[in-house]
Short mmCIF file of C-alpha atoms and ligand atoms in Angstrom, two decimals:
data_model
loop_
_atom_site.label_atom_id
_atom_site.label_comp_id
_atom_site.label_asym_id
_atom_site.label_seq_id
_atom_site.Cartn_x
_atom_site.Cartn_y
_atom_site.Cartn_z
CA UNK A 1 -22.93 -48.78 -37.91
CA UNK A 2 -25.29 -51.04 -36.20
CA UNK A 3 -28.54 -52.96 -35.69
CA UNK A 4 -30.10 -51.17 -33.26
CA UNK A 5 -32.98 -48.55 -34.98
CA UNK A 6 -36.32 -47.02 -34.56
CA UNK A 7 -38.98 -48.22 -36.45
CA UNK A 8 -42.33 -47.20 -36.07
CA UNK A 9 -41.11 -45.17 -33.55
CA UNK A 10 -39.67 -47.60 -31.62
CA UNK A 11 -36.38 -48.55 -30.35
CA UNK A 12 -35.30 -52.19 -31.75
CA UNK A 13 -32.14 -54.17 -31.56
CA UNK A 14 -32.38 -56.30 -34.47
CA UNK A 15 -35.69 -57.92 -34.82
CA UNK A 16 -36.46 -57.18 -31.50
CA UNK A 17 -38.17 -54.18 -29.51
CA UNK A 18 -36.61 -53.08 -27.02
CA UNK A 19 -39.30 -52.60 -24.84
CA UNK A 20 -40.27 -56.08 -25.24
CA UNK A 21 -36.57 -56.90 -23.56
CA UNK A 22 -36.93 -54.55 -20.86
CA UNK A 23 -40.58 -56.01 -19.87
CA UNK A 24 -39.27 -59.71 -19.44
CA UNK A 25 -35.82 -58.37 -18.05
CA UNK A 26 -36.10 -55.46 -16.21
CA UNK A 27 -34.16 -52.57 -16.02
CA UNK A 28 -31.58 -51.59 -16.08
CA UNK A 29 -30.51 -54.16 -18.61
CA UNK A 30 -27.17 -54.45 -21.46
CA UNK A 31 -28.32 -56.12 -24.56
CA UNK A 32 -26.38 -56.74 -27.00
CA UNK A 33 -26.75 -57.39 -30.95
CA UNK A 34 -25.70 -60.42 -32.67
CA UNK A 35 -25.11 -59.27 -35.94
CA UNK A 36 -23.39 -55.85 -35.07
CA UNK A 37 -20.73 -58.33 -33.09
CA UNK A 38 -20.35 -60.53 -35.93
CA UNK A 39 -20.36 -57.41 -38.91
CA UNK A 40 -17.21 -55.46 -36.63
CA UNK A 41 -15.45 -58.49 -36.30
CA UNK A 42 -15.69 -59.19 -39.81
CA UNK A 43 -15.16 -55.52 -40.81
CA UNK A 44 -11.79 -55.59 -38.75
CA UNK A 45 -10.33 -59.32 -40.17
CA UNK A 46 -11.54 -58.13 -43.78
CA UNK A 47 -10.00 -55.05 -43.50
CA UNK A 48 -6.66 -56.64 -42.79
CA UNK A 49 -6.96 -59.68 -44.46
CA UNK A 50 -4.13 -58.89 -46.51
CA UNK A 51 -1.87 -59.49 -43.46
CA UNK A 52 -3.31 -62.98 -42.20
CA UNK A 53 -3.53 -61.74 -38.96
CA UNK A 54 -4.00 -63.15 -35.42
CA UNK A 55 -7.11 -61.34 -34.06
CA UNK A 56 -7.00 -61.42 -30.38
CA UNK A 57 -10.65 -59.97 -28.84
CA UNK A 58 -9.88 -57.91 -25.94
CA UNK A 59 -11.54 -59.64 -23.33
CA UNK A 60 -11.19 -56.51 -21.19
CA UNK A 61 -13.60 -54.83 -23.36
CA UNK A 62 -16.89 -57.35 -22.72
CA UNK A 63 -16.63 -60.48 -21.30
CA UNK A 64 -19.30 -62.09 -21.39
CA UNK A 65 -18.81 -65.94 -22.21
CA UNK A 66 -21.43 -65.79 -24.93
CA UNK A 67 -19.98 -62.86 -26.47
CA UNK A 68 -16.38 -64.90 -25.80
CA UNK A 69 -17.89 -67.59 -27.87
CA UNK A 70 -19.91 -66.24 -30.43
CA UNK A 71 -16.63 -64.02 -31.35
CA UNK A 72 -14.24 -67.10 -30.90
CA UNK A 73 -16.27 -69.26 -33.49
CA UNK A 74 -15.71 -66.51 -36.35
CA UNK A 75 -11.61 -66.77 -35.51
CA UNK A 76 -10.97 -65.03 -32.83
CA UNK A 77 -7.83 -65.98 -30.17
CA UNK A 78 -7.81 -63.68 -27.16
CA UNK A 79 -6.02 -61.12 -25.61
CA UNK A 80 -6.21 -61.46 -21.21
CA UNK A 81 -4.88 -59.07 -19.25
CA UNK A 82 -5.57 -61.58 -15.89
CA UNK A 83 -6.00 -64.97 -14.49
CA UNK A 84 -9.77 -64.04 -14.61
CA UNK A 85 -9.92 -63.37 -18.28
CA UNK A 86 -7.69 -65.91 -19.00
CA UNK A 87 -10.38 -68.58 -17.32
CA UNK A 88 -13.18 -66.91 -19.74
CA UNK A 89 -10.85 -67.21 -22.32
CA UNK A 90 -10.68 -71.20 -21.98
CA UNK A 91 -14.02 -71.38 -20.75
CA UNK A 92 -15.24 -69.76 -24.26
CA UNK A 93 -12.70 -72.19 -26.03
CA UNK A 94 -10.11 -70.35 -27.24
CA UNK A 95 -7.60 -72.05 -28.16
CA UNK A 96 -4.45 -71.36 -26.14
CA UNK A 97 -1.67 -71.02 -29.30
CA UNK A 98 -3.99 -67.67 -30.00
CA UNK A 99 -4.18 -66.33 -26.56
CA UNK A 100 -1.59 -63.44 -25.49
CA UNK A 101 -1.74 -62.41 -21.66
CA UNK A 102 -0.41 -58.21 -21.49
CA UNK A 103 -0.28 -56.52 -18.50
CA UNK A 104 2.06 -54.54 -16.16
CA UNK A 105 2.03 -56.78 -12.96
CA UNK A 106 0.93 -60.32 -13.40
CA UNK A 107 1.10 -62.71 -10.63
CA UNK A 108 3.37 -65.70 -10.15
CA UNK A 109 -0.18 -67.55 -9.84
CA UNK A 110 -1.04 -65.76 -13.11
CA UNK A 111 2.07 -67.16 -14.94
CA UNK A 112 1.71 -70.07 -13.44
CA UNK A 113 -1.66 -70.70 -14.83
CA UNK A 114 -0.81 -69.13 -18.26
CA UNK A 115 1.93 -71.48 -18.60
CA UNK A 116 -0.06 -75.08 -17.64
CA UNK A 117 -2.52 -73.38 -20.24
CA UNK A 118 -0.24 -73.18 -22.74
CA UNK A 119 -0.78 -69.74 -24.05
CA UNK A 120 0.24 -68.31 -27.45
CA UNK A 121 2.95 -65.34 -25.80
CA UNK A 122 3.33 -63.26 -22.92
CA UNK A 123 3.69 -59.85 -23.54
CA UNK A 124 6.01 -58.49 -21.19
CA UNK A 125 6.10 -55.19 -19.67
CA UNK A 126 9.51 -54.58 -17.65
CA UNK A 127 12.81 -56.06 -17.28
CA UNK A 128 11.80 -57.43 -13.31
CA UNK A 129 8.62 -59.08 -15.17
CA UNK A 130 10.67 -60.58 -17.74
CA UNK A 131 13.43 -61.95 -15.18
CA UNK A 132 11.14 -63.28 -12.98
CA UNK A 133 9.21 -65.02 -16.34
CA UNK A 134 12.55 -66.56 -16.69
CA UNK A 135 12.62 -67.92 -13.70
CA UNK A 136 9.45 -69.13 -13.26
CA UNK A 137 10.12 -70.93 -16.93
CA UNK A 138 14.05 -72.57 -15.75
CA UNK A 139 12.16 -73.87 -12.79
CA UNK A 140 9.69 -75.31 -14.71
CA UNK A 141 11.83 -76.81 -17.35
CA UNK A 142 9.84 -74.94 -19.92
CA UNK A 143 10.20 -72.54 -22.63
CA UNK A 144 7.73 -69.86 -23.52
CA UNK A 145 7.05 -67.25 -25.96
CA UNK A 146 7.38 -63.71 -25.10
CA UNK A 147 7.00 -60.26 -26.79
CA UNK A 148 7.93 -57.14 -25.49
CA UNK A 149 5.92 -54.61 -25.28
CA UNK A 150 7.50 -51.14 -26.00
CA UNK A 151 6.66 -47.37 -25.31
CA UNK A 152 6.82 -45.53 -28.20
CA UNK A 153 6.06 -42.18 -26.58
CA UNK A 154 3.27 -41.01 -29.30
CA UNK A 155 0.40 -39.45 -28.12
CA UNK A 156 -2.92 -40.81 -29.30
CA UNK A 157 -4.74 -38.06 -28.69
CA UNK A 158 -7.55 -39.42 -26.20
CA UNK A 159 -8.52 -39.26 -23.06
CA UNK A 160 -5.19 -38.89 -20.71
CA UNK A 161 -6.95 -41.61 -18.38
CA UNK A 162 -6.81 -43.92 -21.47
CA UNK A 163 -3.64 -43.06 -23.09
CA UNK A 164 -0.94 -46.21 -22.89
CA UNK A 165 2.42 -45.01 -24.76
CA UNK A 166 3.87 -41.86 -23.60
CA UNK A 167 6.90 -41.72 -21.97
CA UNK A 168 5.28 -41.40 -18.72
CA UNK A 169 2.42 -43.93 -18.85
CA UNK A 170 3.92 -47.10 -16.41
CA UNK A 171 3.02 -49.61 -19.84
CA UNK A 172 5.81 -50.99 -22.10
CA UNK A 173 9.74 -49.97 -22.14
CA UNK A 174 11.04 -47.00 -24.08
CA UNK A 175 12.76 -47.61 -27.47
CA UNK A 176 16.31 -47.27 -26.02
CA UNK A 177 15.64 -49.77 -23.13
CA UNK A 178 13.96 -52.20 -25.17
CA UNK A 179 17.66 -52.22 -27.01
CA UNK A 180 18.97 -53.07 -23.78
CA UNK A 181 16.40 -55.78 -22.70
CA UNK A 182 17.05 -57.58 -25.85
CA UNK A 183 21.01 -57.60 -25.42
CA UNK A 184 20.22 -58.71 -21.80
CA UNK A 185 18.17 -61.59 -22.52
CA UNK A 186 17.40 -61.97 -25.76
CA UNK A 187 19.20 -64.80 -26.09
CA UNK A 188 18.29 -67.05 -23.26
CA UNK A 189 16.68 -70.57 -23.64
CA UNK A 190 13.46 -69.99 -21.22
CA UNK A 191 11.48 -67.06 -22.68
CA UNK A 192 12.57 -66.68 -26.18
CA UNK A 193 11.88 -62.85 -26.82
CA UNK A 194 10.55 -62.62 -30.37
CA UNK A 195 8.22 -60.29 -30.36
CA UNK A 196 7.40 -56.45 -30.42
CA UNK A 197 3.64 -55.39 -29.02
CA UNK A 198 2.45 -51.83 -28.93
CA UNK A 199 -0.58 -50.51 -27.76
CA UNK A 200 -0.50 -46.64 -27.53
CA UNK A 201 -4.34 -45.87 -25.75
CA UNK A 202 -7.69 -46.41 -26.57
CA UNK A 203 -9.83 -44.88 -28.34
CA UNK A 204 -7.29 -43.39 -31.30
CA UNK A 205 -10.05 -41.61 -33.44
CA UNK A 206 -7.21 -40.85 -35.95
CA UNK A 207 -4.75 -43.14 -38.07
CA UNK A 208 -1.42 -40.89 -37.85
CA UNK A 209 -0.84 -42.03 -34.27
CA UNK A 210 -0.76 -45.96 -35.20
CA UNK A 211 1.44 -44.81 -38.48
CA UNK A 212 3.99 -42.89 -36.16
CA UNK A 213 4.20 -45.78 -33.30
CA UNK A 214 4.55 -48.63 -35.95
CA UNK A 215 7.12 -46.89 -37.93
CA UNK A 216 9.37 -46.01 -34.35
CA UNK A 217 8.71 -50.13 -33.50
CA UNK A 218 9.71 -51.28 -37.11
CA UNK A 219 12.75 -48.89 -37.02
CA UNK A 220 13.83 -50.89 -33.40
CA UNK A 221 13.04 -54.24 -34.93
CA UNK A 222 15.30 -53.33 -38.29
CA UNK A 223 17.89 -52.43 -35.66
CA UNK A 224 17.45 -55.77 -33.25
CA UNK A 225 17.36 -58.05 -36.44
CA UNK A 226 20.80 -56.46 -37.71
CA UNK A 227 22.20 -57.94 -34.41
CA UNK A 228 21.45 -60.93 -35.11
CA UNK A 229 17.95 -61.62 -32.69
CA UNK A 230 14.95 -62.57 -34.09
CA UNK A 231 11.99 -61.26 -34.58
CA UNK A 232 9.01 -62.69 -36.26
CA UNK A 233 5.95 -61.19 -34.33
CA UNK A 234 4.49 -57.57 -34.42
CA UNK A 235 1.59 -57.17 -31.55
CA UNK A 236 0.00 -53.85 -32.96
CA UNK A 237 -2.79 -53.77 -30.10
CA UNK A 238 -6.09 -52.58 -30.37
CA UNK A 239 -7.62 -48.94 -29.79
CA UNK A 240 -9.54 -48.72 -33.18
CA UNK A 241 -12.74 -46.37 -32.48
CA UNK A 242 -16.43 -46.70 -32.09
CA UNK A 243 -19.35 -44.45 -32.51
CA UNK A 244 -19.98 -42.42 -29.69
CA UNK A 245 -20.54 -38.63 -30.41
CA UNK A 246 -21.28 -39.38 -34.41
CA UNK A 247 -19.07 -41.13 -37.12
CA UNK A 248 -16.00 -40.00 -35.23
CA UNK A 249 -13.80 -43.09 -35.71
CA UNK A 250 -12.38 -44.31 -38.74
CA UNK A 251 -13.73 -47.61 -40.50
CA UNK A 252 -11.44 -50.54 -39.98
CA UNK A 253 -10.67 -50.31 -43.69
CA UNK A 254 -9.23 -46.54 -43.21
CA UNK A 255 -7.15 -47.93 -40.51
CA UNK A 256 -6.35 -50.71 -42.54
CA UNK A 257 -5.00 -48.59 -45.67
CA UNK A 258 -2.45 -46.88 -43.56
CA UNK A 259 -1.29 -49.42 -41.76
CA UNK A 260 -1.00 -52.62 -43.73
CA UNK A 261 1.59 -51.21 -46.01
CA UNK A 262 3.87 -50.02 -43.30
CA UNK A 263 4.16 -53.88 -41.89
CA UNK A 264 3.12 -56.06 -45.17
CA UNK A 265 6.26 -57.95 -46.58
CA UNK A 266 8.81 -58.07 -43.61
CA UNK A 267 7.81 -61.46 -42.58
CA UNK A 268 6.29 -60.44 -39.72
CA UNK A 269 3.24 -62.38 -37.76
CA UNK A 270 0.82 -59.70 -37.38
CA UNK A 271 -1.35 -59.49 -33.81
CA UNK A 272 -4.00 -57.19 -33.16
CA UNK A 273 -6.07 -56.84 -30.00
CA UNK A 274 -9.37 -55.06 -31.07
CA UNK A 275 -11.96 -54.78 -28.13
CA UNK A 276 -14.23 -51.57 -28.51
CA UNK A 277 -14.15 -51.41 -32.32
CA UNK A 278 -16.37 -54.75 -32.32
CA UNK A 279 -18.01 -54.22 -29.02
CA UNK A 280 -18.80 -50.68 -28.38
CA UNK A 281 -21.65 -49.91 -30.56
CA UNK A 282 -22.97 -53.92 -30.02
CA UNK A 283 -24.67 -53.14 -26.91
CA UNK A 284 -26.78 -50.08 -25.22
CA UNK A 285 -28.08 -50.15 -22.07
CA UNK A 286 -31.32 -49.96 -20.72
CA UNK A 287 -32.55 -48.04 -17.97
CA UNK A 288 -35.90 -46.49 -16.83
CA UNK A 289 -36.87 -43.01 -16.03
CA UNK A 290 -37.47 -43.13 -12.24
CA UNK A 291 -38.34 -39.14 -11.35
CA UNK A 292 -38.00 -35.95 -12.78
CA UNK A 293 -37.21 -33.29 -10.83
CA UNK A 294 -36.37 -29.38 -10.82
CA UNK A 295 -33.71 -27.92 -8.63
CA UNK A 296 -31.80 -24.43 -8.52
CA UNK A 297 -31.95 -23.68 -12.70
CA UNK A 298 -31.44 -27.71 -13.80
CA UNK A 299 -34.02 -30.34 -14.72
CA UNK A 300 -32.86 -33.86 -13.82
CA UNK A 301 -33.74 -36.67 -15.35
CA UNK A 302 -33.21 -39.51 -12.57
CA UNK A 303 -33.05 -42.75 -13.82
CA UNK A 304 -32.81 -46.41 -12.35
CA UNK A 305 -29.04 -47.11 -13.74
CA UNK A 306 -26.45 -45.25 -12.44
CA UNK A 307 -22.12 -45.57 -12.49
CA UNK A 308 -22.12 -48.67 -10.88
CA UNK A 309 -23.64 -49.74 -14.37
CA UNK A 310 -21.84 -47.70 -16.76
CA UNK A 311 -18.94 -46.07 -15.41
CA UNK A 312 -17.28 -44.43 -18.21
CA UNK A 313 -19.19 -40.87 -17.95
CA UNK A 314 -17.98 -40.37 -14.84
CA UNK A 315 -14.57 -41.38 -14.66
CA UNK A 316 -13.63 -40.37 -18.40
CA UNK A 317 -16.31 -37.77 -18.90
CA UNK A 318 -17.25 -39.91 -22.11
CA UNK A 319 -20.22 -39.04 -24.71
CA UNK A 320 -22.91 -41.36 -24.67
CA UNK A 321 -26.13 -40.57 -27.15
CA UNK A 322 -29.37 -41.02 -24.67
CA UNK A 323 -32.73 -40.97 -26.41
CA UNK A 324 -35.95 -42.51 -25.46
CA UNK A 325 -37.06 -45.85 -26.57
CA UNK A 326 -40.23 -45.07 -27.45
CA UNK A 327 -39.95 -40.92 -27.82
CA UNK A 328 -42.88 -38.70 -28.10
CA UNK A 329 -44.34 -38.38 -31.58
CA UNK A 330 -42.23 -36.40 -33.78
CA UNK A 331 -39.12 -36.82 -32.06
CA UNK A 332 -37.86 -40.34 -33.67
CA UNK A 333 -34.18 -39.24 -34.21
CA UNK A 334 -32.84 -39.87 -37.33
CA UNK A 335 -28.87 -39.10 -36.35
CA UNK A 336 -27.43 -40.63 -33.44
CA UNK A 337 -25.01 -38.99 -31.08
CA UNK A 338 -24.50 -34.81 -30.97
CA UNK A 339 -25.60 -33.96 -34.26
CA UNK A 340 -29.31 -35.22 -33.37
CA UNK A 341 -31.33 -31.69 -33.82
CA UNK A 342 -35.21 -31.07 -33.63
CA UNK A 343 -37.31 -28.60 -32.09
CA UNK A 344 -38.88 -28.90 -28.72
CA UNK A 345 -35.39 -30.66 -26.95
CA UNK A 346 -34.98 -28.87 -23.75
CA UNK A 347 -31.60 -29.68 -21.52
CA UNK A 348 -32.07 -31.97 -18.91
CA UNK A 349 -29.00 -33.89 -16.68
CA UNK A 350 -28.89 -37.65 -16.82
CA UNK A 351 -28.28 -38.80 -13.14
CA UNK A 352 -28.62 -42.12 -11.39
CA UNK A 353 -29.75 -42.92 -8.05
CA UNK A 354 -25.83 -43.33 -6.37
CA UNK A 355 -24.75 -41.53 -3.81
CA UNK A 356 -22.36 -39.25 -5.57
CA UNK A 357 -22.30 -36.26 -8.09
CA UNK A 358 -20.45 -37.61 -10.25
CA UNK A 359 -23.23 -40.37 -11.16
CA UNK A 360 -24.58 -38.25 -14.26
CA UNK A 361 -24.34 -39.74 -17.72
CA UNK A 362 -24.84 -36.42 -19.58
CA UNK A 363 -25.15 -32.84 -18.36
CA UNK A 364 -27.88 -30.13 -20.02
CA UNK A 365 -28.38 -33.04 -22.90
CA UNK A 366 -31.20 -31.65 -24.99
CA UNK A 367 -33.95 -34.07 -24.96
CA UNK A 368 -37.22 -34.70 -25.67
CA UNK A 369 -40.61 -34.71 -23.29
CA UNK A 370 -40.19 -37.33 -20.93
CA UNK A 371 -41.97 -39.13 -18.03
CA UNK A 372 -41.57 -41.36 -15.42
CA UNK A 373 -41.92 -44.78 -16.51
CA UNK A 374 -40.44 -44.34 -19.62
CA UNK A 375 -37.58 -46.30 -20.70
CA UNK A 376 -34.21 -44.83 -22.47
CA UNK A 377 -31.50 -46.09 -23.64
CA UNK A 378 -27.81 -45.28 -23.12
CA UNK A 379 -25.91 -46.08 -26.76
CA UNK A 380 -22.45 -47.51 -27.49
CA UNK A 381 -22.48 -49.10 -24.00
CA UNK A 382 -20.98 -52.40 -25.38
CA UNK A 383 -17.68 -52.27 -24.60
CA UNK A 384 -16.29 -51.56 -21.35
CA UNK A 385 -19.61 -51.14 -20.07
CA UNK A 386 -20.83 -54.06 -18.07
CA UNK A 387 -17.12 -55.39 -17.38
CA UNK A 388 -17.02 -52.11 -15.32
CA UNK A 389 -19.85 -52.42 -13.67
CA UNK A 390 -19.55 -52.34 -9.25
CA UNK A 391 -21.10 -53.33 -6.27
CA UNK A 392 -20.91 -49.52 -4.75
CA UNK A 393 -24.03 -49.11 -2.62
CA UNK A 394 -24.54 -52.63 -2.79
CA UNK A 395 -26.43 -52.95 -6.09
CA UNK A 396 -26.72 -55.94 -8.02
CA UNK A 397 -24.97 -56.45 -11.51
CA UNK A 398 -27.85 -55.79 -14.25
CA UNK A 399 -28.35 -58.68 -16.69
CA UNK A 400 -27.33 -59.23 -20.43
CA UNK A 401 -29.23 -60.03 -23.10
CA UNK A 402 -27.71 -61.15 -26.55
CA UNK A 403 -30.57 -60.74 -29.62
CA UNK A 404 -30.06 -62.59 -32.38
CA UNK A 405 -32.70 -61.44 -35.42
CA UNK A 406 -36.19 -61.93 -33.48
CA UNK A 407 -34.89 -63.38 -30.61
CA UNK A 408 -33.21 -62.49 -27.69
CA UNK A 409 -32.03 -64.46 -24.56
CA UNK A 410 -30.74 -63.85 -21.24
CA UNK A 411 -26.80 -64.34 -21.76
CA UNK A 412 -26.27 -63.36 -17.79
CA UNK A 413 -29.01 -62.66 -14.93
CA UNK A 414 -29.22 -60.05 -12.92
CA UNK A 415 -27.79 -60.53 -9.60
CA UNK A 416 -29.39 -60.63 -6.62
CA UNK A 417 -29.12 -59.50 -2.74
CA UNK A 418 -27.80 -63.40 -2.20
CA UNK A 419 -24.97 -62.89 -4.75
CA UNK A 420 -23.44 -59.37 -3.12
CA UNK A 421 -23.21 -61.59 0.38
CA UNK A 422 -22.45 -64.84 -1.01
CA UNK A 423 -18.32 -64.41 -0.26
CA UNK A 424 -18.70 -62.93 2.99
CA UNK A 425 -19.21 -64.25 6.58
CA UNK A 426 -22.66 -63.65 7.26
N1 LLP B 501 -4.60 -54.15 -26.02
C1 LLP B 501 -4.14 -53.57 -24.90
C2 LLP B 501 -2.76 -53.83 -24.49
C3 LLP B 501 -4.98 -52.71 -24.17
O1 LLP B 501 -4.53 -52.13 -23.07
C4 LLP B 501 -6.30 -52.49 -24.61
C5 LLP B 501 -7.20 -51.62 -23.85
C6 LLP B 501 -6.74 -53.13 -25.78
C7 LLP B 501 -5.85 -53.95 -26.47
C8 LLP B 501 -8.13 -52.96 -26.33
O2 LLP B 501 -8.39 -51.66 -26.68
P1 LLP B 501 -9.70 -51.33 -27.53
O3 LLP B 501 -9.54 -51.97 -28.87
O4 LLP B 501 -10.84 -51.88 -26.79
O5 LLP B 501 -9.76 -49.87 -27.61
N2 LLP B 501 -12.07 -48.39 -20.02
C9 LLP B 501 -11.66 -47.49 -21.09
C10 LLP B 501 -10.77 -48.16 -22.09
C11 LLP B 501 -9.55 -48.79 -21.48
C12 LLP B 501 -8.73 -49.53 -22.50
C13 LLP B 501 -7.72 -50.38 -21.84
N3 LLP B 501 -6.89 -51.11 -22.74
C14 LLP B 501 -12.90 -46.91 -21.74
O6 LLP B 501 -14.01 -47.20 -21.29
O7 LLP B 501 -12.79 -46.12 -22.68
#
């Protein structure tokens, strides 16, 4: 699942202790393993090998330029979702034929600067997005690639704050429109429309969902090729799982199995946009116990990183497995996430030190004797972890640290006081 583990009692990310990280770094810190980032990525292009597909990382998962890099040199293109990602994109040499910018309301500037970089396809989102593509591309004398992305209105079965393609989520255009987009301008020399991209939410812990969306999409792109447009590209998206609460997700290769037979054959280019499936379970975060404390009938746990660090308990009331680094004697887990069971546990809420309730990474979460001092680590924090990280009462960005067997280095510092004021008028 991954290379972080206890040994001799002791929480390590590869070769390395993580105490050892948090001593030279300070808390709270991400750090992030090397070979857990290069195993998912490999586990996802073996699994669909078969296809030859384009694997563009999700950018908007974990950004970090090293982690950009590191996943670029084993294949990966890109998929960018803004001029900011797009510049990481370059930065971490991508190259621009496998970049593919998505999003529901991107910029003239945006296009603009997607365009002089020569990107792989848009993936366009609306009829007004597409015209004014257009018209950005006659102006400009150029012609670009586009797919469109469609709603097939099939419910993951996630979060609702992370579900993309029902009917009423604002991404992609229903089936029966995207029949009427293509007679509109599917023919048109600026943006030839070739393409069909689908992303239906994030995480999908179950293959039937992908099954039912790409077998609506191929029925619309049987129907657009009998008249007459064509269509050589399928964008499937990403959403594959991670490990949060257990094994919940499906490996890549379970994925794989259902849905490589479904598109194999129709001489389609296959895209897929995987983010959390290679990030998520790369990276924990590291925080420090700063007080514990006993109020009404709760014990808190208060430690030194709060939501402006990891955001996703609070605004998706996600499962992350917490767990000492270095736990009392006797309570090394030897299951991660809700199955972990020993006695002596006793429920405690995880809170940081912001200035609102809902800064609490895990409510009544059995866990063992703890002090202050002690450091703990928040699991699965890899993707959409850091890249969600704020400035909300004006805290600094933690650092990240990328270990590579028994090594680690500092792949971003933390930020200071100077950094938080550095754009304003002081
Ligand atoms: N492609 C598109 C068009 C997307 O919207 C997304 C994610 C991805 C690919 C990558 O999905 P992944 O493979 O990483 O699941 N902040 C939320 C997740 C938001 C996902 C947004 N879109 C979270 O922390 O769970």
């Amino acid at each position: 699942m991954d290379h972080f583990e206890y040994r001799e009692g002791e929480l390590h990310c590869e070769g390395v202790a993580v105490e050892r990280i948090a001593r030279e770094v300070g808390t709270p810190a991400y750090i992030y393993s090397t070979a857990t980032l290069a195993d998912h990525y490999d586990a996802i292009a073996s699994a669909f090998a078969a296809l030859d597909p384009t694997i563009c990382y999700s950018i908007k998962s974990c950004a970090n330029l090293h982690i950009c890099r590191l996943l670029r040199e084993r294949g990966a293109g890109f998929d960018v979702v803004s001029g900011g990602e797009l510049v990481r994109a370059l930065l971490a040499e991508g190259n621009p034929d496998r970049i593919v910018f998505a999003g529901v309301g991107k910029t003239d500037d945006e296009i603009n600067q997607a365009i002089d970089a020569n990107i792989g396809w848009f993936n366009i989102e609306s009829e007004a997005e597409l015209e004014n593509l257009i018209a950005i591309a006659r102006r400009r004398g150029v012609r670009v690639e586009a797919a469109l992305r469609v709603n097939p209105d099939v419910d993951p079965k996630t979060h609702r704050h992370t579900t993309t393609g029902l009917r009423e989520n604002k991404f992609g255009v229903d089936l029966d429109r995207a029949r009427r987009v293509f007679d509109e301008f599917g023919r048109q020399e600026h943006v030839r429309l070739s393409g069909i991209h689908v992303h239906i939410g994030s995480p999908v812990n179950t293959v039937e969902p992908f099954v039912e969306a790409i077998q609506k999409v191929l029925g619309l792109i049987d129907g657009l090729r009998g008249d007459g447009f064509t269509i050589d590209m399928l964008d499937i998206g990403g959403g594959f799982g991670a490990y949060y609460r257990g094994d919940e997700a499906p490996a890549a290769q379970q994925y794989a199995e259902a849905i490589v037979p479904l598109v194999e054959g129709r001489g389609l280019r296959i895209i897929l946009e995987p983010g959390r499936c290679i990030t998520a379970n790369a990276g924990i975060l590291v925080t420090r116990v700063l007080y514990l404390k006993e109020s009404g009938d709760r014990s808190f746990l208060i430690v030194d990183a709060g939501l402006t660090d990891l955001l996703r308990p609070a605004l998706y009331e996600a499962y992350h497995f917490i767990w000492p680094v270095r736990p009392a004697p006797g309570f090394v887990p030897t299951v991660r996430g809700e199955g972990v069971a020993m006695p002596g546990l006793s429920p405690m809420d995880v809170v940081g030190p912001i200035c609102e309730s809902a800064d609490c990474f895990a409510k009544a979460r059995p866990l063992p004797p703890m002090h202050r001092g002690d450091l703990v680590g928040v699991f699965s924090g890899g993707a959409y972890g850091m890249v969600m990280a704020s400035h909300y009462n004006a805290r600094p960005n933690p650092p990240e640290v990328l270990v590579e067997d028994d090594e680690f280095r500092l792949i971003r510092r933390r930020e200071t006081y100077e950094d938080l004021l550095a754009a304003e008028y002081v």
